[in-house]
Structure formats: C-alpha cells, structure tokens
Short mmCIF file of C-alpha atoms and ligand atoms in Angstrom, two decimals:
data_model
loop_
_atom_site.label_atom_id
_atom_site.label_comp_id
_atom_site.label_asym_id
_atom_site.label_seq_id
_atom_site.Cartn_x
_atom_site.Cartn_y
_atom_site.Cartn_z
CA UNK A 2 -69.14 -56.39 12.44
CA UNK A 3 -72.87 -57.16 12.78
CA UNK A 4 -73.95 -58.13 9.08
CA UNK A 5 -77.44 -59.11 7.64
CA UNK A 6 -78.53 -62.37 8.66
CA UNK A 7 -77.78 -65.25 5.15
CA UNK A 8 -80.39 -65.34 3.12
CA UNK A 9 -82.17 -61.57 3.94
CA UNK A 10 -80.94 -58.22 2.70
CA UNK A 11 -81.36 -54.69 2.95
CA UNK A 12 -82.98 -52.75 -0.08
CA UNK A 13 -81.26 -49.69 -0.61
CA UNK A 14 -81.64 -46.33 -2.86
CA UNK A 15 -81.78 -46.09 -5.57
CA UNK A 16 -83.42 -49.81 -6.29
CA UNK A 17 -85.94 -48.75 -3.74
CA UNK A 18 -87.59 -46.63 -5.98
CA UNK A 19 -88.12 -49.16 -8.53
CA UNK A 20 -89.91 -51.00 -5.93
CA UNK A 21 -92.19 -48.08 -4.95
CA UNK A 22 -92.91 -47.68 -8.88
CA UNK A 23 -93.84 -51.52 -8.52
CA UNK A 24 -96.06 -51.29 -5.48
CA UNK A 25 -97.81 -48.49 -6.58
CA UNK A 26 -98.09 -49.40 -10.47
CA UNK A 27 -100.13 -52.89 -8.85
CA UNK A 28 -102.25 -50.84 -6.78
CA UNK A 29 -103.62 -49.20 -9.08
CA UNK A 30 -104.25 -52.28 -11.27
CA UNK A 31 -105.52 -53.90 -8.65
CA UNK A 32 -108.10 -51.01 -7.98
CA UNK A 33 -109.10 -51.30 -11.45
CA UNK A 34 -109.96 -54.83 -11.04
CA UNK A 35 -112.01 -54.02 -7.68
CA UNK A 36 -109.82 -55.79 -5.68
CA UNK A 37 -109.38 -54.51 -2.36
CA UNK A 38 -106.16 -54.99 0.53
CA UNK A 39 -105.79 -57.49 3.44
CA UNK A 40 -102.82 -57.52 5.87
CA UNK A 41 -102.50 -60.74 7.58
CA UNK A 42 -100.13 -61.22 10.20
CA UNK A 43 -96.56 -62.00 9.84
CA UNK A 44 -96.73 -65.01 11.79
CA UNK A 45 -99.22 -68.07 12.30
CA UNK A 46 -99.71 -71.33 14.22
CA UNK A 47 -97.62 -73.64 12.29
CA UNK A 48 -101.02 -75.81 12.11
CA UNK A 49 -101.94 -73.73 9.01
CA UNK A 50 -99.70 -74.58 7.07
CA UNK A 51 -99.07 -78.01 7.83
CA UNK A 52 -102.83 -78.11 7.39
CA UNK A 53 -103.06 -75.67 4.31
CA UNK A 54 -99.77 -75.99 2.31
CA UNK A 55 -99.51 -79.90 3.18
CA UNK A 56 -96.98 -81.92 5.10
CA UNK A 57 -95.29 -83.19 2.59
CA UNK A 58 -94.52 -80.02 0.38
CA UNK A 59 -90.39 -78.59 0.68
CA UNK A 60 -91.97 -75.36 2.16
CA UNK A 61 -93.75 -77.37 5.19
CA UNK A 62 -91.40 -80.08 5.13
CA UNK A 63 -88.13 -78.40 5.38
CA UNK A 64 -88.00 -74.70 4.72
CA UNK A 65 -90.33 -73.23 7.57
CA UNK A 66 -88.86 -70.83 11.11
CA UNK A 67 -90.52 -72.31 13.53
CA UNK A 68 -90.46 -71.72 16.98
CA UNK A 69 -92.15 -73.15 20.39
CA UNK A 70 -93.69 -69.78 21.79
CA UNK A 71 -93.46 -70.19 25.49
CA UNK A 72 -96.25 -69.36 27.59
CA UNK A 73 -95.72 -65.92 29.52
CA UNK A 74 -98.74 -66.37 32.22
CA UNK A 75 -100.66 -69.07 33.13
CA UNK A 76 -104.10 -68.38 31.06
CA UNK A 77 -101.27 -69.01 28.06
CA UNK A 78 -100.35 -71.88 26.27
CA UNK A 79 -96.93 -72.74 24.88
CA UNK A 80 -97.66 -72.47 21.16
CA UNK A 81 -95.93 -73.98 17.83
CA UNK A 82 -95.46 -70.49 15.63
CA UNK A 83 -94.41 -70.12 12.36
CA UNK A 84 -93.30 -67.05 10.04
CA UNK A 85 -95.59 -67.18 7.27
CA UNK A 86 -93.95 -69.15 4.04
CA UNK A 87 -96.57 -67.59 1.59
CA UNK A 88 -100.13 -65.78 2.55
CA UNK A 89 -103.09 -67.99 0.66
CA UNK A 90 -103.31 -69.92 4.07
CA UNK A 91 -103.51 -66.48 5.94
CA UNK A 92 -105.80 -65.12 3.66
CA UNK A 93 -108.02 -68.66 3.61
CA UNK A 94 -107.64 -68.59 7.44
CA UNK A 95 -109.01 -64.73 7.66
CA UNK A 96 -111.66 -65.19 5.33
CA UNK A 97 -113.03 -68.28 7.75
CA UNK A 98 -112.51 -66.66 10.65
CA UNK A 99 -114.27 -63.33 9.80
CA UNK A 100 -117.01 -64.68 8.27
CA UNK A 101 -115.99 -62.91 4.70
CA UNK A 102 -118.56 -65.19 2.57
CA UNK A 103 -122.00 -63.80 4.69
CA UNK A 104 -122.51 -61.30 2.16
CA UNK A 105 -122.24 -63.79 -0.84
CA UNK A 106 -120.26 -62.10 -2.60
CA UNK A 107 -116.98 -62.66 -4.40
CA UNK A 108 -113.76 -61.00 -2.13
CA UNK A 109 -111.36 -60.50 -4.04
CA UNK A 110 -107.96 -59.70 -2.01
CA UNK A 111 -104.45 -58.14 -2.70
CA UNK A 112 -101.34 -58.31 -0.35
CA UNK A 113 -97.96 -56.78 -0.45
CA UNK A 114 -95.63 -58.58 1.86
CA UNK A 115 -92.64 -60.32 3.04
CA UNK A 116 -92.34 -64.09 3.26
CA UNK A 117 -90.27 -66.64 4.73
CA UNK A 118 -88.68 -69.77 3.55
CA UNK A 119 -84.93 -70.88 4.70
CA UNK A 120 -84.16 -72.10 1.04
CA UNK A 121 -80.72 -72.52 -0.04
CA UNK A 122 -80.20 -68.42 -1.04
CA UNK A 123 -79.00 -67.54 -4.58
CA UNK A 124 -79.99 -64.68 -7.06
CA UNK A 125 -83.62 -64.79 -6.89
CA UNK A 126 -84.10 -67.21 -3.97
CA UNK A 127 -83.97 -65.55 -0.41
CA UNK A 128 -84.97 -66.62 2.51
CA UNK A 129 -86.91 -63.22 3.47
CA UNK A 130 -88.73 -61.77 0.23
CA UNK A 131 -91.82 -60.16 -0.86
CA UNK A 132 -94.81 -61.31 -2.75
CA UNK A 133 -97.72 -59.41 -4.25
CA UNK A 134 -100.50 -61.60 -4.11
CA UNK A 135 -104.25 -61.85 -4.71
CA UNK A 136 -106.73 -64.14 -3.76
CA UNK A 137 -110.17 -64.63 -5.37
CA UNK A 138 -112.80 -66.65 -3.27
CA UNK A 139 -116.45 -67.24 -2.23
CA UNK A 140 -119.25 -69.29 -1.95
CA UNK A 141 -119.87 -71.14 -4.99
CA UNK A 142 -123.49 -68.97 -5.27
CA UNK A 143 -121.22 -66.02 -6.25
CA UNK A 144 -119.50 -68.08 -9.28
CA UNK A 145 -115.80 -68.44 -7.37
CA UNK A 146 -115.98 -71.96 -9.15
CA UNK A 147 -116.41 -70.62 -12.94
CA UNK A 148 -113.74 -70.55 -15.42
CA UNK A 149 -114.00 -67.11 -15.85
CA UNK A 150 -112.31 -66.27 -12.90
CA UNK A 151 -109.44 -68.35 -13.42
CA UNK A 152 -109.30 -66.47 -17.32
CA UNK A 153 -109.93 -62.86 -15.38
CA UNK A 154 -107.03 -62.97 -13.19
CA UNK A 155 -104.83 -64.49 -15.63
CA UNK A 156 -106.00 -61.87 -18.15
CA UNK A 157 -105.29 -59.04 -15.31
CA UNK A 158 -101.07 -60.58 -14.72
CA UNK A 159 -100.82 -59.72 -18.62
CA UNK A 160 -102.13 -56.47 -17.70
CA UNK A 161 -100.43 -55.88 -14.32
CA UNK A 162 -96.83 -56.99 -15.85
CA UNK A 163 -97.60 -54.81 -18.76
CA UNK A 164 -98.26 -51.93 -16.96
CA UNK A 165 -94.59 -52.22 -14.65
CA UNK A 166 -93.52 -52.89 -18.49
CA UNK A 167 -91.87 -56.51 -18.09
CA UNK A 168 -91.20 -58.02 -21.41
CA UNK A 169 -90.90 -60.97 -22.71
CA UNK A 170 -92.81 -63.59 -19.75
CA UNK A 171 -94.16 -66.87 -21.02
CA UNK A 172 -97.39 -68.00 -18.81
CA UNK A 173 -97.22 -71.88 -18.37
CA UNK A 174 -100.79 -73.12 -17.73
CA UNK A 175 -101.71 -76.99 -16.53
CA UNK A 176 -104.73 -78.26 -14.92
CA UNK A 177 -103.99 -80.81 -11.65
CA UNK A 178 -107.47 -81.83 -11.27
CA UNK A 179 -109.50 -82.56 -7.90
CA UNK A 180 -110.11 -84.90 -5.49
CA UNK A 181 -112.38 -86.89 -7.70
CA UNK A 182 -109.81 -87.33 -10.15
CA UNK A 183 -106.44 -87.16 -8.56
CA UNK A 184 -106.94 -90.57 -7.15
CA UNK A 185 -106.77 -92.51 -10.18
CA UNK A 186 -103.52 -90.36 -11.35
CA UNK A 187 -101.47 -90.82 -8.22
CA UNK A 188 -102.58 -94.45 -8.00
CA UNK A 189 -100.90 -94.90 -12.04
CA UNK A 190 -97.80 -92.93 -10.73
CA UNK A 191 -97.19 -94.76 -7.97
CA UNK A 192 -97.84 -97.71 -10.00
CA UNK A 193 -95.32 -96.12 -12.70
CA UNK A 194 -92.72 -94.75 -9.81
CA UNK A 195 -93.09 -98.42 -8.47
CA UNK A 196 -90.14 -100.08 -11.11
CA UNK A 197 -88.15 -96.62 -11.44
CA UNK A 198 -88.05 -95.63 -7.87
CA UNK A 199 -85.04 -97.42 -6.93
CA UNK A 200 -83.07 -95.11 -9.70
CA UNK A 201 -84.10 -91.77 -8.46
CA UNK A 202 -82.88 -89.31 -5.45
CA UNK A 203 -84.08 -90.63 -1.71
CA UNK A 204 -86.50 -87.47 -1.56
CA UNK A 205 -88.45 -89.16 -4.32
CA UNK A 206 -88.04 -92.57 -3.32
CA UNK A 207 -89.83 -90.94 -0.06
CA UNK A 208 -92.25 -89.16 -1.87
CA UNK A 209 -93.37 -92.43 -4.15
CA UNK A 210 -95.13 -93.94 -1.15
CA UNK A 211 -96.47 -90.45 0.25
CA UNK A 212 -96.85 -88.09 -2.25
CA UNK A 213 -96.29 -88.74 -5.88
CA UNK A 214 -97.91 -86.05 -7.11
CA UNK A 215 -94.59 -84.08 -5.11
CA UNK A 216 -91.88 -86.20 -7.62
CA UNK A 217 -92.89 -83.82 -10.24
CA UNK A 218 -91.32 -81.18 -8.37
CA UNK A 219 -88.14 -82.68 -8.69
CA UNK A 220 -84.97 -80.73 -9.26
CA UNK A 221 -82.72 -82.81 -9.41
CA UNK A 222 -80.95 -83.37 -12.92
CA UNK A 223 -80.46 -86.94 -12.94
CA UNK A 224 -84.63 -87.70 -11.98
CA UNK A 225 -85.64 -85.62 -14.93
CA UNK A 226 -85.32 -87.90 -18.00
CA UNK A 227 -87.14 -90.56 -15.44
CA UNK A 228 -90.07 -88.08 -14.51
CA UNK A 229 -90.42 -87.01 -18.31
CA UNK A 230 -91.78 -90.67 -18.79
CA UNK A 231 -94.10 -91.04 -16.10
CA UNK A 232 -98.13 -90.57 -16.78
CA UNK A 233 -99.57 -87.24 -17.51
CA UNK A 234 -102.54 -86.16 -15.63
CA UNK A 235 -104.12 -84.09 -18.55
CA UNK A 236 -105.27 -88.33 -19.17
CA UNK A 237 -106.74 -88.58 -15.79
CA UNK A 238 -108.88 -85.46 -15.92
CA UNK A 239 -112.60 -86.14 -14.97
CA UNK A 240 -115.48 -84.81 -17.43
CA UNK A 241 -116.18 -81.80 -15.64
CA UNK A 242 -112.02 -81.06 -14.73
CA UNK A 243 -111.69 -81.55 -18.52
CA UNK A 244 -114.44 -78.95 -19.39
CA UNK A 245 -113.66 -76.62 -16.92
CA UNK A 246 -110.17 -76.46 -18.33
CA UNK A 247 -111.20 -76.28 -22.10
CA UNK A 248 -113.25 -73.52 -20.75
CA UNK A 249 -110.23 -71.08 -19.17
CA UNK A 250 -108.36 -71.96 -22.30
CA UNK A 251 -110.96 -70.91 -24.94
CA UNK A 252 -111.38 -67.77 -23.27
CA UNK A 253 -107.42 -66.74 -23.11
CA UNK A 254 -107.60 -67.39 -26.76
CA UNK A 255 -110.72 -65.14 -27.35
CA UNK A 256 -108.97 -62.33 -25.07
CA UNK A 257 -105.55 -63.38 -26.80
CA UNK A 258 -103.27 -64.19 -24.15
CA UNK A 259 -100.34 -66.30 -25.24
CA UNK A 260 -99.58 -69.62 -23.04
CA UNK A 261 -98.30 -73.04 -23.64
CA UNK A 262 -99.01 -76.16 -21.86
CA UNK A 263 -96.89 -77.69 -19.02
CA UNK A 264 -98.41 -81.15 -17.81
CA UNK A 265 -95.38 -81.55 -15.28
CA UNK A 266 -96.26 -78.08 -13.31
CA UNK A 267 -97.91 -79.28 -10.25
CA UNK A 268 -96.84 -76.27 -8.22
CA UNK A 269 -95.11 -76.86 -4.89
CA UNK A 270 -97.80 -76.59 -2.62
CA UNK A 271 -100.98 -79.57 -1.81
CA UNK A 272 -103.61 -77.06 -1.83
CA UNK A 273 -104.03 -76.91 -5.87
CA UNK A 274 -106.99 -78.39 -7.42
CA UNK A 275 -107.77 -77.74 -11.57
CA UNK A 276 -106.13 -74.76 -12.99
CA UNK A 277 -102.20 -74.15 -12.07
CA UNK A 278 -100.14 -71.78 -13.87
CA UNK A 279 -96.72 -69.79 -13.57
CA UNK A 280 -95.15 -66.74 -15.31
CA UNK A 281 -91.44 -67.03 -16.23
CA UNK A 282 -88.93 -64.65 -17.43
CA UNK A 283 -85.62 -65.20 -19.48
CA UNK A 284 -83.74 -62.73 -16.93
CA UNK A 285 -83.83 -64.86 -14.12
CA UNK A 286 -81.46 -67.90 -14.54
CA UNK A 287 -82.38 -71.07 -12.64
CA UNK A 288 -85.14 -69.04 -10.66
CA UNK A 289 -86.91 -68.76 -13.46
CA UNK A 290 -90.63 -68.41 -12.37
CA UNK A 291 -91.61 -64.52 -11.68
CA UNK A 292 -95.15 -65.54 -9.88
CA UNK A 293 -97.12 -68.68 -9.44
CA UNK A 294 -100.83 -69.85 -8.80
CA UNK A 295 -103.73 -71.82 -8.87
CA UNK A 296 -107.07 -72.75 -7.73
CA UNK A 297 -107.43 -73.94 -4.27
CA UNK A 298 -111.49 -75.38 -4.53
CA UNK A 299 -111.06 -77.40 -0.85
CA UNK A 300 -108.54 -75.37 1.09
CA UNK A 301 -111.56 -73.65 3.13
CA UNK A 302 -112.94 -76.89 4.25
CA UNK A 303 -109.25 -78.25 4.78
CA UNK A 304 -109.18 -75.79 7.21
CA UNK A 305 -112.15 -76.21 8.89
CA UNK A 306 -114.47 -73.37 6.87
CA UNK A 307 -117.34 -73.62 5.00
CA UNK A 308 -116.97 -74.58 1.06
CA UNK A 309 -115.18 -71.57 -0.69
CA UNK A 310 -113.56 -71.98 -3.90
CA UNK A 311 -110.77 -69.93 -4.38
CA UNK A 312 -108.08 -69.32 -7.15
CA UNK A 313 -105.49 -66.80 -6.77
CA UNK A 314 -101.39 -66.43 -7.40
CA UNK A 315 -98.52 -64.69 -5.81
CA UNK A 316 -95.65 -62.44 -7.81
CA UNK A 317 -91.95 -63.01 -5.93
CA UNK A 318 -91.65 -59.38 -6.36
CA UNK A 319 -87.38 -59.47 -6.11
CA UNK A 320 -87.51 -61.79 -9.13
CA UNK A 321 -89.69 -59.26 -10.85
CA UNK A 322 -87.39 -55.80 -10.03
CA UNK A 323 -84.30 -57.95 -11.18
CA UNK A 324 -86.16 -58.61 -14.39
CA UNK A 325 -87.03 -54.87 -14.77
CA UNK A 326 -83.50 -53.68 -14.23
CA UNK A 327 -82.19 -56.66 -16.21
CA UNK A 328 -84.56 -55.22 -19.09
CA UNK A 329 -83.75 -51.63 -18.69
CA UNK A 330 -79.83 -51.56 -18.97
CA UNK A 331 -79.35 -48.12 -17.13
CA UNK A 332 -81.74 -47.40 -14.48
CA UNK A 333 -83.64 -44.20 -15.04
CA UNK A 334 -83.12 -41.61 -11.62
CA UNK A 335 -86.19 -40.19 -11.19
CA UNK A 336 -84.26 -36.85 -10.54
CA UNK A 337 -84.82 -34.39 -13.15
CA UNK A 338 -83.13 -31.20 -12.68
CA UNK A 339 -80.00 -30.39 -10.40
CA UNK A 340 -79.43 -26.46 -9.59
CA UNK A 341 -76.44 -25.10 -8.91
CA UNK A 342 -76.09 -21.63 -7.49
CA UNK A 343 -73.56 -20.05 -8.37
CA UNK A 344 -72.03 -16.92 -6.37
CA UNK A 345 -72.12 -15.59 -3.15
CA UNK A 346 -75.81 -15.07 -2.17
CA UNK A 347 -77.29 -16.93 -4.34
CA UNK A 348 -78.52 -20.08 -2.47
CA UNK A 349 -81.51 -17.85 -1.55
CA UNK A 350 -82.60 -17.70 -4.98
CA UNK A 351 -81.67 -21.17 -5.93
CA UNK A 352 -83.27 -22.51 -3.57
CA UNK A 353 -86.58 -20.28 -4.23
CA UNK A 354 -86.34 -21.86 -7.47
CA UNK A 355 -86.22 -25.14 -6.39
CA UNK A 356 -89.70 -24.31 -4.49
CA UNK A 357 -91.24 -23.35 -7.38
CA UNK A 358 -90.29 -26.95 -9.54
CA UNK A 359 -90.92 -29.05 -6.84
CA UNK A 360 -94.07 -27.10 -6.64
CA UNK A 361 -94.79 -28.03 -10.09
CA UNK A 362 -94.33 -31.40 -9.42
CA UNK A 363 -90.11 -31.55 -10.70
CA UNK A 364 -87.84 -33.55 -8.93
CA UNK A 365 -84.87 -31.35 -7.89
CA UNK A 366 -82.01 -31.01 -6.08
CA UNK A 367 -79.59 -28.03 -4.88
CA UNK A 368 -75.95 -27.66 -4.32
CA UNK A 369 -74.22 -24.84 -2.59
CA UNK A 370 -72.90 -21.45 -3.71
CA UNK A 371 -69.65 -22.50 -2.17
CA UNK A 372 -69.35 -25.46 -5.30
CA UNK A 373 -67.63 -24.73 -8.02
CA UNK A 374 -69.20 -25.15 -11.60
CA UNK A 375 -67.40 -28.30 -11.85
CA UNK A 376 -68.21 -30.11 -8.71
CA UNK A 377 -71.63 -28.89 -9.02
CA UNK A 378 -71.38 -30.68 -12.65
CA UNK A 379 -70.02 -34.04 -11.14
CA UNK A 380 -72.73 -34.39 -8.25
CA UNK A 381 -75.58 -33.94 -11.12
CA UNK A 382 -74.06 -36.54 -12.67
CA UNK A 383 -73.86 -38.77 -9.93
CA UNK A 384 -77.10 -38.05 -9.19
CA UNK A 385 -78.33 -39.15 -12.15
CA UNK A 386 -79.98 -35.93 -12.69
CA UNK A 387 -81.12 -34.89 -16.71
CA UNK A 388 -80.28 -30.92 -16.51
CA UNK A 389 -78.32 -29.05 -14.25
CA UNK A 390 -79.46 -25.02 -13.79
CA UNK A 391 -77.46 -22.78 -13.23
CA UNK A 392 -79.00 -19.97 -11.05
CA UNK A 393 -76.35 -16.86 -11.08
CA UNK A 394 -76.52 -13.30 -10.68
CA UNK A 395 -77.42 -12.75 -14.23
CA UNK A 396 -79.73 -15.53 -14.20
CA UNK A 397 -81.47 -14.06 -10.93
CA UNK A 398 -81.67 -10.67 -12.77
CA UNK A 399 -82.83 -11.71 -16.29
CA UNK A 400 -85.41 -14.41 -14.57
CA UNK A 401 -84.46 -17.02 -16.89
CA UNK A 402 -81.51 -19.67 -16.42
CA UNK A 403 -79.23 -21.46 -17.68
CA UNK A 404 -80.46 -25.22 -18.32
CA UNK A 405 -77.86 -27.52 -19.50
CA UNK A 406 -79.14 -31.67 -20.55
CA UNK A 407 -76.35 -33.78 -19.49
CA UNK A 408 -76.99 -36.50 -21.67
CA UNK A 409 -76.61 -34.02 -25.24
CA UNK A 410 -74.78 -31.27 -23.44
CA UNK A 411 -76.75 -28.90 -25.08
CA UNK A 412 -77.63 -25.68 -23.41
CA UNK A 413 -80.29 -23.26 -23.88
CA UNK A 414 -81.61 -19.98 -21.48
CA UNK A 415 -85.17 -20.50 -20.35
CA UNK A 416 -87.28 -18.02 -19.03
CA UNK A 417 -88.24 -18.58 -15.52
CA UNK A 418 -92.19 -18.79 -16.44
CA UNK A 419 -91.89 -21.39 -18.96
CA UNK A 420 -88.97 -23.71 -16.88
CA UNK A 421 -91.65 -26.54 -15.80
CA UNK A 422 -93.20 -26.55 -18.47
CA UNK A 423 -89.30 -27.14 -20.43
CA UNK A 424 -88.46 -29.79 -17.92
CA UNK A 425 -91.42 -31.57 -17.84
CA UNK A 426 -91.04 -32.08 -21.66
P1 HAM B 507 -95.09 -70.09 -4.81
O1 HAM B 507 -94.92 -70.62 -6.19
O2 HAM B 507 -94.55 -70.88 -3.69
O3 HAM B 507 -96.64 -69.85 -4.60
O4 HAM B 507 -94.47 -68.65 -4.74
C1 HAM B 507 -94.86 -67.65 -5.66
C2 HAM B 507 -93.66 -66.86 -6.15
O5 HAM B 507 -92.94 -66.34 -5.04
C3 HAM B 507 -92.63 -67.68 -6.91
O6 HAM B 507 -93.00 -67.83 -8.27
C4 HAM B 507 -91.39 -66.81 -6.77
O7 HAM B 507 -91.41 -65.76 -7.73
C5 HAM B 507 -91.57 -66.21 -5.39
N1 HAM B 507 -90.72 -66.93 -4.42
C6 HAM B 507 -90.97 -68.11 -3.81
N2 HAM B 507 -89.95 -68.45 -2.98
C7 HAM B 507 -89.05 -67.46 -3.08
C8 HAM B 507 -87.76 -67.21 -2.47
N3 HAM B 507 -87.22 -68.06 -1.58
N4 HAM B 507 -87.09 -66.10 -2.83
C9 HAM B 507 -87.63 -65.22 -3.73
N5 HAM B 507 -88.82 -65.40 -4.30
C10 HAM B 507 -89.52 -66.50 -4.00
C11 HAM B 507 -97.22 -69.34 -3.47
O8 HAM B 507 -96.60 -68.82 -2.58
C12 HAM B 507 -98.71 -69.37 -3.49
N6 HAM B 507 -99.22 -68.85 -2.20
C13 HAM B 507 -99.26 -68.57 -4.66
C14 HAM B 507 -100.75 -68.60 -4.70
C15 HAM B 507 -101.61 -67.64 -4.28
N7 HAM B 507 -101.49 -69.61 -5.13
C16 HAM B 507 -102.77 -69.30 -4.99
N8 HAM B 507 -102.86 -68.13 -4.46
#
C-alpha cells in the first residue's frame, strides 16, 4: 500500500472544518487591519534563502528539499530549487521585484500556505505544514521603522487568536538588536563560548566560530545550564535599539497586552534585527511556540532591494487547530438538524424541508424513508447533529414536526413557519 510520504499528512473531515473556521476567522481580521493577500510561489531558487534566512540557520543548513532543476532546452539553465521553508523571503523577494515601495506606502501582506522543512516529525512538527503569515514593510518615509508597527501587529495576534478563541498563549518578546550593535554582543559570546565550548554539543562548538548568536537556539538539554550563563544582549543594545524597544513595550502596556521578557529568544532565522517575539501555548508539549516573528530592517538590501524595513510573523497553523481542539474537549459538528422521513413517500417532503432550512441558512442532513426510527437516531448521532426531525405523515399534514435535541432528549412539535427560527436558537 501507497501511504503518505513521513512527515506530511492528509487533513480529513471533520478537522477540516476547524481549519476553514481558522482561515476564514483571519481573513477577516486581517481585512480589518487593511491588510491585503499575496501568493508567492511554492518554490524558489535556493539562493533566497541561503541569502535571506542565512547559511548557518537549521532551516538553511539542514532542513531544506532541494533539488538541481535540469535544463529542458537550451535557452535554460540547470537551476538549484528549493520548496519554500517559510514565506518572509518570498514575500521580501516579491516586494523587490515588483517594485511594491513606488507608491510609498506601507504594504502590508497576509499569506495562507504550506511550508517545507524535513525536521525530525512529531506532534506539532511536520515536515509539510501551513503558516498564516503577514508581513509589514516599506520605505522608511512611510514609518515601516517606528515602534508602532511592531506594537500594531502584536496588538492585532491578541486580537486574531482571540477571535479563533485560543486561550491561555503567553507572548515572549526580546529585542536582538542590529548591525550596529550585534557586533559587540557576538564578539563577548564568542569571547564567553571561547572557555565553555569544549563542554557543549559539536553543532555549537561549530556555531562558536560562525554564528554565536545560533548557540542560543540550542536544544539540547545538557548545553542549557551552559547557555543560561552566557551574556545577554538586552546589555549590548545601542541607544537608539534601546529606545526603540522601550518604545514597543510602553505601548503594549498602554493597550494592555500581557508579555514577559525572554533575552535567550533569538529566533531561528539570521534575518532578525530589534524586536523578536513568539506566542506559546500550554497544549502543545515540546512544540510549544504557536507563531513566531520579528523585524527584518536589512533583509531588502540583503537581497539586493532598496532599504525596506519590515517586521512581520508567521502562525504554524497545525499547532494552532491542535490547541483549539485541545481547548474544546468535544468538537462542535457544525451540523444542526438531521431529518428523518419517516414512511413510504415521504422523502419528497423531507427533503422539501430540508430546502427550506438550508435555505435559511441551517445545516441539515436527510436519511431515507426506508430507515427505521432507530437507525435514523444512530446516524444523527454520528453525525454529530443537535436535533433530529421527524417528517411523517402527520407531520406533513399538521405542517409542524417533530424536533427532538439529542443532547437533553427533549422533544417538542414545531410549526413549520417558526422551525428556523427554533433551530437557529
Ligand atoms: P518560524 O519561527 O520558523 O518563523 O516559524 C513560525 C511558526 O511556524 C512556528 O512558531 C511554528 O508554529 C510553525 N512551524 C515551524 N516549523 C514547523 C514544522 N516543522 N511543523 C509545524 N509547524 C511549524 C518563520 O517562519 C518566519 N518566516 C516568521 C516571520 C514572518 N518572521 C517575520 N515575518
């Protein structure tokens, strides 16, 4: 048997609908935040990330599909492809390469969309899954530098998890300077990492002479109490890092959003600059973090484009529907009512009925006059349906039914005009 390749997996009724309710539930906050869509494609040169995400990160490093994409004709050239590991770098590399900042304004971008990463899969890691994502950047002119973007978008993830009605997130906040700064903090690590190296795991024996900003990402257990002592960069920060900081935070506190300070989240990725942040929820076991982000003020002219601060963050949207069914113990089938005709010739009127709810805007389902009461009973249940009606011949006749809530098992006749209106409440 052919089965679904490790790591990917098929989304199935009746989850799927709690992923609609998701999608379209961010939509609409998004639209209420004026941001607008972008679809990038699902594959890139591998360039932009290596460029964008940084050589050195896991993702670029060791989690990418790659592929050498033969030439088919001679005007072609054989090509080094990659399926996309996360979207910023699309979105950075669209914005460049349409010109997005002539109009000086601010875009301000949403995707939906799967991702790639050939992690080692558990519950909550995979290595296809989706990410809703948004991207704010522009020329500086437009104020894509200010703190009050970095406060508006973290303001708008209270509102956005809020409105799919996930409880109980903490938001961890840091700020990982810029290039001005960053120098003096990964010259004191490395100067730190220098006499504790030889202790920790080869990856950050590698990264001590690389990267040592990338040792903070550390994982494993042993590293941990060794990282813990290492300098913080909150006491590297420049003047205006420092400021710009104190200026997100004092405006989460006026708009009272809750965070706590992390000085070890650097965020996995070598695009960051100032503000980094992540959401986590309790649900999730060792993948803890729901959605991640950050300000990217260089990544434009990393990648060749003109200067276009950017911050922006992406939800992993599986960790965020097994939160929501972790939170809600029974998941609620949207199916309201479940008729049941009962008698020869009545699926005619049954389903006449079922025209009319649906009409209304009910979600129904029929049986078959063939069922008996009983079966009729057990597939509403299965269903997940709230009431079952029973549309008989003396139903039909007296134009009002029999309407039976599974969960009480209490039964009362309605009359046909004022059915919707019963269901609906
Ligand atoms: P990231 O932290 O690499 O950031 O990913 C964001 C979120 O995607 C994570 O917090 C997690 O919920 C989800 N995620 C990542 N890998 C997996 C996986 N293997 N399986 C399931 N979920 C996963 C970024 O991707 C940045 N592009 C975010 C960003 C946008 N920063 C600025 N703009």
């Amino acid at each position: 048997m052919i089965k679904a390749v490790r790591g990917t997996r098929d989304l199935l009724p009746p989850d799927t609908g709690l992923w609609n309710f998701v999608d379209a539930k961010v939509r609409e906050v998004f639209a209420r935040y004026n941001y607008q869509e972008i679809r990038t494609p699902i594959f890139e040169s591998t360039e932009l990330f290596a460029r964008g995400v940084g050589e050195e990160t896991d993702i670029v490093s060791k989690e990418m599909f790659t592929w050498e994409d033969k030439a088919r004709a001679a005007s072609e050239k054989t090509q080094a492809l990659t399926l996309r590991p996360e979207n910023t770098a699309g979105v950075v590399r669209a914005y460049i390469e349409h010109d997005l900042g002539r109009s000086g304004l601010l875009q301000k971008l949403y995707y939906i969309g799967a991702q790639f990463r050939r992690e080692r899969p558990q519950k909550g890691r995979y290595r296809q899954f989706f990410q809703i994502g948004a991207e704010v950047l522009g020329p500086p002119s437009a104020g894509s530098e200010l703190p009050i973007r970095d406060a508006e978008i973290l303001e708008m993830l209270t509102a956005l998890l809020d409105a799919v009605g996930l409880k109980g997130w903490t938001l961890y906040l840091n700020s990982v300077g810029c290039p001005n700064c960053r120098p003096a903090y990964n010259q004191a690590l490395r100067e730190a990492l220098a006499t504790v190296k030889d202790r920790m795991c080869v990856d950050c024996r590698r990264r001590a002479e690389t990267n040592p900003l990338r040792v903070l990402d550390c994982k494993v257990p042993e590293d941990q109490p060794i990282i813990d002592q290492l300098p913080k960069i909150a006491d590297y920060l420049d003047a205006d890092c420092r400021e710009h900081f104190a200026g997100v935070r004092a405006m989460l506190d006026t708009l009272g959003v809750p965070y706590q300070i992390n000085p070890r989240m650097v965020r996995g990725l070598d695009y960051y600059t100032r503000t980094t942040f992540e959401f986590t929820h309790g649900e999730l076991g060792a993948q803890s973090a729901v959605l991640g982000g950050g300000r990217y003020d260089g990544l434009s002219e990393q990648l060749g484009g003109p200067r276009a601060p950017g911050i922006g963050f992406a939800i992993g949207e599986d960790r965020l529907v097994l939160a929501l069914q972790a939170q809600q113990a029974e998941a609620q089938s949207p199916l309201v009512a479940y008729i049941a005709p009962l008698g020869a010739g009545m699926n005619r009127h049954a389903l006449k009925l079922a025209r009319e709810l649906r009409q209304a805007g009910i979600a129904a389902d029929i049986g078959d006059e063939s069922f008996r009461l009983k079966k009729s009973f057990e597939t509403a249940e299965k269903l997940g349906a709230r009431y079952v009606i029973i549309a008989g011949e003396n139903e039909v006749n007296a134009d009002a039914f029999a309407v039976k809530e599974l969960k009480s098992g209490e039964q009362k006749t309605v009359a046909r005009a004022e059915l919707a209106e019963f269901l609906r409440n």
